[in-house]
Amino acid sequence: MNHDRRRARLILGVLIVISLLAITLDLRGGSTFSGPRNALSSVVSPIQRVASNVTRPIGRFFSDLTKINSNREKINKLTAENRNLRAKQFTDKASAGNAELLSQTLILAANGGYRVVPAQIISMSQSGFSRTIGIDVGTNSGVKPDMTVIAAGGLIGRVVSAASNSATVLIITDESFKVGVRLAGTQALGVISGRGSGVLDLELLDAQTEVRIGDELVARGSVGGKPFVPGVPVGKVISVVQTPGALTRIAVVRPFVNLATLDIVAVVVLPPKSDPRDSLLPKPIPTPTVTVTVTAQPTVSPTPNPTKS
Amino acid sequence: MNNPRYAKDAALLGIAFVVIVIQSSVITRIAWPLHGPNFTLLLFIPWVLSETPFRAAVIGFFMGGFIDLAPPGNGPVGQWALVMTLIGFGLASFAERSRDLVQSPLVEVGIFALGAFALLFTWGILGLMMGDDRASAKYFFQFIPSSLLWNVVLAPFVLPLVRKTTFARRVRR
C-alpha cells in the first residue's frame, strides 16, 4: 500500500513537471508544439469533419428547439406534424442556407478584391468561453497563421494556427481579440476589442471625434495585410459611452457578421491591390416611394335630351 | 500487469478521446441555453473516482494533453494536462479514503459536482496566474455556474452508465 502511494506521488510529481515545462515552453513562444499540434490536427480534423457533417441536421434541429423554447407562443403553434415536416425538410434547408451564406461571402470578397479560400466550420472551442473555431482548410489550400477570415457581412476573425487540412480561427468576440478600425466617412481611427459576448468595444484614439449610433466601421488593415486586410466591414455602433474628460472615446459595436448562423467562412489568402475604403459596407435598402399619377380621362358628356313640353 | 489490461486501458482512453472530439465538434456547436453540458467532465470525473491515484493522474494527463493539442485548442499546451492530472489524483485519493461514501448515488452526484467545480475553478485560477484573458469574471461567475448546473442535472443519468461500464470494476474490489 505504501509502495503504491509512493509510486502515485512520484508519477504525480513527474507529470506536473512535464506539464509545467510544456506550459513554459509554449508561453515563451516559438513553435515547440506546432509539430505535435499539426500532426494531431491532421488525424482529428477529418473525424471532426465527419462528425460535424453527420450531426449537423440533428444539431440544427436541437438549436432550433432551444430557440423555440424561449418563445411560448411558438411552442403552442408547433404541432407534432409540423415538427416531423421540419425534420424531413431540414437537410434541404441547411444546404440552401449554406449556399446563400457562401454566395454572400464570395460577393464580399470579390467586391473587395480579396483572394479567398472558402471553408466550413467543423468545430468550436472546447471550453465554451474561449472563442475559437476549427475550419476545414489548411496549409494545403494556402492558409497560414495571421490571415484574415471573413464571413457573410464582414470580419469574423484571424487564423491563429494552421495544419495541412485544418486551421484554428480566433473569432472577433474573443476577449483577447483586437483589430484596428476606421470610422466610415470621418476616417477616425480606433481599436475594436472582443468582450466575450455578442457585442464589441470600440475605443477611438481621438476623444474629440464625433461618433454616433449607426456609424459603421471597417478594418484599417495591417502592414502587408497580416493579420488584417483593409476595408473589411466590422460592425455598427449601437451605443456611445459618455466619458467626459477621458483621453479616448468609447462605444459599443454590434458585428455585421451574424455569429448565431455562422457556418461558412472564407480565409483571405491574398490582400487586395488597393484599399477598398468604405465600398464594402452594407448598402442601405432604399425606401420605395409610391407615386400615384392621376390622369383625367375625357368622359362622354351627357347630351341634353330635349323633352317635349 | 498483463497485456489485456493495458489493451483495455488504451481502448478506454480511445473512447475518452472520441468523447472529447464529439464535445468539440458536435456538443459545443448546438446553441444550448447556458453554455450546455460538458461530456468530457461527465466521463472524466466518475472514471478517476473509480481508479487508483496513480492511474487517475496518468488518465488526467493524457486526457488533458489531448484537449491541449487537439484542434481547435488555442491555450498554452499543458494547461489542461496539469489541471486534469492534479484533479484526477486528488479525486482518486479522496475516493480511495472514503469508498463507502461514494457508493451512495446522491453523494456520488455531490462529489461529481465538487470535482467538476474544482477542475473548472483550478483551470481559471491557472489562467489568471498566466495572464490569460479568457479567465475573466464572466468565466468564473457565468460559465462555471451554468456548466455545473448542466452537468449536475445530467449526472444522475450519465454516472450510472459510466459506472456500469468497466470503469467501475475497481470501485468494488
CSV table of N, CA and C in Angstrom, one decimal, chain A residues 149-231:
chain,number,residue,atom,x,y,z
A,149,VAL,N,-10.0,36.3,-41.7
A,149,VAL,CA,-11.1,35.4,-42.0
A,149,VAL,C,-12.4,36.2,-42.1
A,150,ILE,N,-13.1,36.1,-43.2
A,150,ILE,CA,-14.4,36.8,-43.4
A,150,ILE,C,-15.6,35.9,-43.5
A,151,ALA,N,-16.8,36.4,-43.3
A,151,ALA,CA,-18.0,35.6,-43.5
A,151,ALA,C,-19.0,36.6,-44.1
A,152,ALA,N,-20.2,36.1,-44.4
A,152,ALA,CA,-21.2,36.9,-45.0
A,152,ALA,C,-21.4,38.1,-44.1
A,153,GLY,N,-21.2,39.3,-44.6
A,153,GLY,CA,-21.4,40.5,-43.8
A,153,GLY,C,-20.1,41.2,-43.4
A,154,GLY,N,-19.0,40.5,-43.1
A,154,GLY,CA,-17.8,41.2,-42.8
A,154,GLY,C,-16.8,40.3,-42.1
A,155,LEU,N,-16.0,41.0,-41.2
A,155,LEU,CA,-14.9,40.3,-40.5
A,155,LEU,C,-15.4,39.3,-39.4
A,156,ILE,N,-14.7,38.1,-39.4
A,156,ILE,CA,-15.1,37.2,-38.4
A,156,ILE,C,-13.9,36.8,-37.5
A,157,GLY,N,-12.7,36.9,-37.9
A,157,GLY,CA,-11.6,36.7,-37.1
A,157,GLY,C,-10.3,36.5,-37.8
A,158,ARG,N,-9.3,35.9,-37.2
A,158,ARG,CA,-8.0,35.7,-37.9
A,158,ARG,C,-7.5,34.3,-37.6
A,159,VAL,N,-6.7,33.8,-38.5
A,159,VAL,CA,-6.2,32.4,-38.3
A,159,VAL,C,-5.1,32.5,-37.3
A,160,VAL,N,-5.1,31.6,-36.3
A,160,VAL,CA,-4.1,31.6,-35.3
A,160,VAL,C,-3.1,30.4,-35.5
A,161,SER,N,-3.6,29.3,-36.0
A,161,SER,CA,-2.7,28.2,-36.4
A,161,SER,C,-3.3,27.4,-37.5
A,162,ALA,N,-2.4,26.8,-38.3
A,162,ALA,CA,-2.9,26.1,-39.5
A,162,ALA,C,-2.1,24.8,-39.6
A,163,ALA,N,-2.9,23.7,-39.8
A,163,ALA,CA,-2.3,22.4,-40.1
A,163,ALA,C,-2.5,22.1,-41.6
A,164,SER,N,-2.2,20.9,-42.1
A,164,SER,CA,-2.3,20.7,-43.5
A,164,SER,C,-3.7,20.9,-44.1
A,165,ASN,N,-4.7,20.3,-43.3
A,165,ASN,CA,-6.0,20.4,-43.9
A,165,ASN,C,-7.0,21.0,-42.9
A,166,SER,N,-6.5,21.7,-41.9
A,166,SER,CA,-7.4,22.4,-41.0
A,166,SER,C,-6.7,23.6,-40.4
A,167,ALA,N,-7.5,24.5,-39.8
A,167,ALA,CA,-6.9,25.7,-39.2
A,167,ALA,C,-7.8,26.1,-38.0
A,168,THR,N,-7.2,26.8,-37.1
A,168,THR,CA,-7.9,27.4,-35.9
A,168,THR,C,-8.0,28.9,-36.1
A,169,VAL,N,-9.3,29.4,-35.9
A,169,VAL,CA,-9.5,30.8,-36.1
A,169,VAL,C,-10.0,31.4,-34.8
A,170,LEU,N,-9.3,32.5,-34.4
A,170,LEU,CA,-9.8,33.2,-33.2
A,170,LEU,C,-10.8,34.2,-33.6
A,171,ILE,N,-12.0,34.1,-33.0
A,171,ILE,CA,-13.1,35.0,-33.6
A,171,ILE,C,-13.3,36.3,-32.8
A,172,ILE,N,-13.9,37.2,-33.5
A,172,ILE,CA,-13.9,38.6,-33.2
A,172,ILE,C,-14.4,38.9,-31.8
A,173,THR,N,-15.3,38.0,-31.2
A,173,THR,CA,-15.9,38.3,-29.9
A,173,THR,C,-15.0,37.8,-28.8
A,174,ASP,N,-13.9,37.1,-29.1
A,174,ASP,CA,-13.0,36.6,-28.0
A,174,ASP,C,-12.4,37.8,-27.3
A,175,GLU,N,-12.2,37.6,-25.9
A,175,GLU,CA,-11.7,38.7,-25.1
A,175,GLU,C,-10.3,39.2,-25.5
A,176,SER,N,-9.5,38.3,-26.1
A,176,SER,CA,-8.2,38.7,-26.4
A,176,SER,C,-8.1,39.2,-27.9
A,177,PHE,N,-9.2,39.3,-28.6
A,177,PHE,CA,-9.2,39.8,-30.0
A,177,PHE,C,-9.1,41.3,-30.0
A,178,LYS,N,-8.3,41.8,-30.9
A,178,LYS,CA,-8.2,43.3,-31.1
A,178,LYS,C,-7.9,43.5,-32.6
A,179,VAL,N,-8.6,44.6,-33.1
A,179,VAL,CA,-8.4,44.9,-34.5
A,179,VAL,C,-8.5,46.5,-34.7
A,180,GLY,N,-7.6,47.0,-35.5
A,180,GLY,CA,-7.6,48.5,-35.7
A,180,GLY,C,-8.7,48.8,-36.7
A,181,VAL,N,-9.5,49.8,-36.5
A,181,VAL,CA,-10.6,50.1,-37.4
A,181,VAL,C,-10.6,51.6,-37.8
A,182,ARG,N,-11.3,51.9,-38.9
A,182,ARG,CA,-11.6,53.3,-39.3
A,182,ARG,C,-13.1,53.5,-39.2
A,183,LEU,N,-13.5,54.7,-38.8
A,183,LEU,CA,-14.9,55.1,-38.8
A,183,LEU,C,-15.2,55.5,-40.2
A,184,ALA,N,-16.2,54.8,-40.8
A,184,ALA,CA,-16.5,55.1,-42.2
A,184,ALA,C,-16.9,56.6,-42.3
A,185,GLY,N,-16.5,57.2,-43.4
A,185,GLY,CA,-16.9,58.6,-43.5
A,185,GLY,C,-15.8,59.5,-42.9
A,186,THR,N,-15.7,59.6,-41.6
A,186,THR,CA,-14.8,60.5,-41.0
A,186,THR,C,-13.4,60.0,-41.0
A,187,GLN,N,-13.2,58.7,-41.2
A,187,GLN,CA,-11.8,58.1,-41.2
A,187,GLN,C,-11.1,58.2,-39.9
A,188,ALA,N,-11.9,58.5,-38.8
A,188,ALA,CA,-11.2,58.5,-37.5
A,188,ALA,C,-10.8,57.0,-37.1
A,189,LEU,N,-9.6,57.0,-36.4
A,189,LEU,CA,-9.0,55.7,-36.1
A,189,LEU,C,-9.4,55.2,-34.7
A,190,GLY,N,-9.5,53.9,-34.6
A,190,GLY,CA,-9.9,53.3,-33.3
A,190,GLY,C,-9.5,51.9,-33.2
A,191,VAL,N,-9.8,51.2,-32.0
A,191,VAL,CA,-9.4,49.8,-31.8
A,191,VAL,C,-10.7,49.1,-31.3
A,192,ILE,N,-11.0,48.0,-31.9
A,192,ILE,CA,-12.1,47.2,-31.5
A,192,ILE,C,-11.6,46.0,-30.7
A,193,SER,N,-12.2,45.7,-29.5
A,193,SER,CA,-11.8,44.6,-28.7
A,193,SER,C,-13.0,43.7,-28.5
A,194,GLY,N,-12.8,42.4,-28.4
A,194,GLY,CA,-13.9,41.4,-28.1
A,194,GLY,C,-14.2,41.6,-26.6
A,195,ARG,N,-15.5,41.2,-26.3
A,195,ARG,CA,-15.9,41.3,-24.9
A,195,ARG,C,-16.3,39.9,-24.4
A,196,GLY,N,-16.2,38.9,-25.2
A,196,GLY,CA,-16.7,37.6,-24.7
A,196,GLY,C,-18.2,37.4,-24.9
A,197,SER,N,-18.9,38.4,-25.5
A,197,SER,CA,-20.3,38.3,-25.7
A,197,SER,C,-20.6,38.7,-27.1
A,198,GLY,N,-21.8,39.0,-27.5
A,198,GLY,CA,-22.2,39.2,-28.8
A,198,GLY,C,-21.8,40.6,-29.4
A,199,VAL,N,-21.4,41.5,-28.5
A,199,VAL,CA,-21.1,42.9,-28.9
A,199,VAL,C,-19.6,43.1,-28.7
A,200,LEU,N,-19.1,44.3,-29.2
A,200,LEU,CA,-17.6,44.6,-29.2
A,200,LEU,C,-17.5,46.0,-28.6
A,201,ASP,N,-16.3,46.2,-28.1
A,201,ASP,CA,-15.9,47.5,-27.5
A,201,ASP,C,-15.1,48.3,-28.6
A,202,LEU,N,-15.5,49.6,-28.8
A,202,LEU,CA,-14.7,50.4,-29.7
A,202,LEU,C,-14.1,51.5,-28.9
A,203,GLU,N,-12.8,51.7,-29.1
A,203,GLU,CA,-12.1,52.8,-28.4
A,203,GLU,C,-11.5,53.7,-29.5
A,204,LEU,N,-12.0,54.9,-29.6
A,204,LEU,CA,-11.5,55.8,-30.6
A,204,LEU,C,-10.3,56.6,-30.0
A,205,LEU,N,-9.2,56.7,-30.8
A,205,LEU,CA,-8.0,57.2,-30.3
A,205,LEU,C,-8.1,58.7,-30.0
A,206,ASP,N,-8.9,59.4,-30.7
A,206,ASP,CA,-9.1,60.9,-30.5
A,206,ASP,C,-10.4,61.1,-29.8
A,207,ALA,N,-10.3,61.7,-28.6
A,207,ALA,CA,-11.5,62.0,-27.8
A,207,ALA,C,-12.4,63.0,-28.4
A,208,GLN,N,-11.9,63.8,-29.3
A,208,GLN,CA,-12.7,64.9,-29.9
A,208,GLN,C,-13.6,64.3,-31.1
A,209,THR,N,-13.3,63.1,-31.5
A,209,THR,CA,-14.0,62.6,-32.7
A,209,THR,C,-15.5,62.4,-32.3
A,210,GLU,N,-16.3,62.8,-33.3
A,210,GLU,CA,-17.8,62.7,-33.1
A,210,GLU,C,-18.1,61.3,-33.5
A,211,VAL,N,-18.8,60.5,-32.6
A,211,VAL,CA,-19.3,59.2,-33.0
A,211,VAL,C,-20.8,59.1,-32.7
A,212,ARG,N,-21.5,58.5,-33.6
A,212,ARG,CA,-23.0,58.5,-33.4
A,212,ARG,C,-23.5,57.0,-33.5
A,213,ILE,N,-24.6,56.8,-33.0
A,213,ILE,CA,-25.2,55.4,-33.1
A,213,ILE,C,-25.5,55.2,-34.6
A,214,GLY,N,-25.1,54.1,-35.1
A,214,GLY,CA,-25.4,53.8,-36.5
A,214,GLY,C,-24.1,54.0,-37.4
A,215,ASP,N,-23.1,54.6,-36.8
A,215,ASP,CA,-21.8,54.8,-37.6
A,215,ASP,C,-21.2,53.4,-37.8
A,216,GLU,N,-20.6,53.3,-39.0
A,216,GLU,CA,-20.1,52.0,-39.4
A,216,GLU,C,-18.6,52.0,-39.4
A,217,LEU,N,-18.0,50.8,-39.2
A,217,LEU,CA,-16.6,50.6,-39.0
A,217,LEU,C,-16.0,49.6,-40.0
A,218,VAL,N,-14.8,50.0,-40.6
A,218,VAL,CA,-14.2,49.0,-41.4
A,218,VAL,C,-12.7,48.8,-40.9
A,219,ALA,N,-12.2,47.6,-41.2
A,219,ALA,CA,-10.8,47.3,-40.7
A,219,ALA,C,-9.8,48.2,-41.4
A,220,ARG,N,-8.9,48.7,-40.6
A,220,ARG,CA,-7.9,49.6,-41.1
A,220,ARG,C,-6.9,48.9,-42.0
A,221,GLY,N,-6.6,47.7,-41.6
A,221,GLY,CA,-5.6,46.9,-42.4
A,221,GLY,C,-4.2,47.0,-41.7
A,222,SER,N,-3.5,45.9,-41.8
A,222,SER,CA,-2.2,45.8,-41.2
A,222,SER,C,-1.1,45.9,-42.3
A,223,VAL,N,0.1,46.1,-41.9
A,223,VAL,CA,1.2,46.1,-42.9
A,223,VAL,C,1.3,44.8,-43.6
A,224,GLY,N,1.2,44.8,-44.9
A,224,GLY,CA,1.3,43.5,-45.7
A,224,GLY,C,0.0,42.7,-45.6
A,225,GLY,N,-1.0,43.3,-45.1
A,225,GLY,CA,-2.3,42.6,-45.0
A,225,GLY,C,-2.3,41.5,-43.9
A,226,LYS,N,-1.4,41.5,-43.0
A,226,LYS,CA,-1.3,40.5,-42.0
A,226,LYS,C,-1.3,41.1,-40.6
A,227,PRO,N,-2.2,40.8,-39.7
A,227,PRO,CA,-3.2,39.8,-39.8
A,227,PRO,C,-4.5,40.3,-40.4
A,228,PHE,N,-4.7,41.6,-40.7
A,228,PHE,CA,-5.9,42.1,-41.2
A,228,PHE,C,-5.8,42.9,-42.5
A,229,VAL,N,-6.6,42.5,-43.5
A,229,VAL,CA,-6.6,43.2,-44.8
A,229,VAL,C,-7.5,44.4,-44.6
A,230,PRO,N,-7.2,45.5,-45.4
A,230,PRO,CA,-8.0,46.7,-45.2
A,230,PRO,C,-9.4,46.6,-45.8
A,231,GLY,N,-10.3,47.4,-45.3
A,231,GLY,CA,-11.6,47.6,-45.9
A,231,GLY,C,-12.7,46.6,-45.5
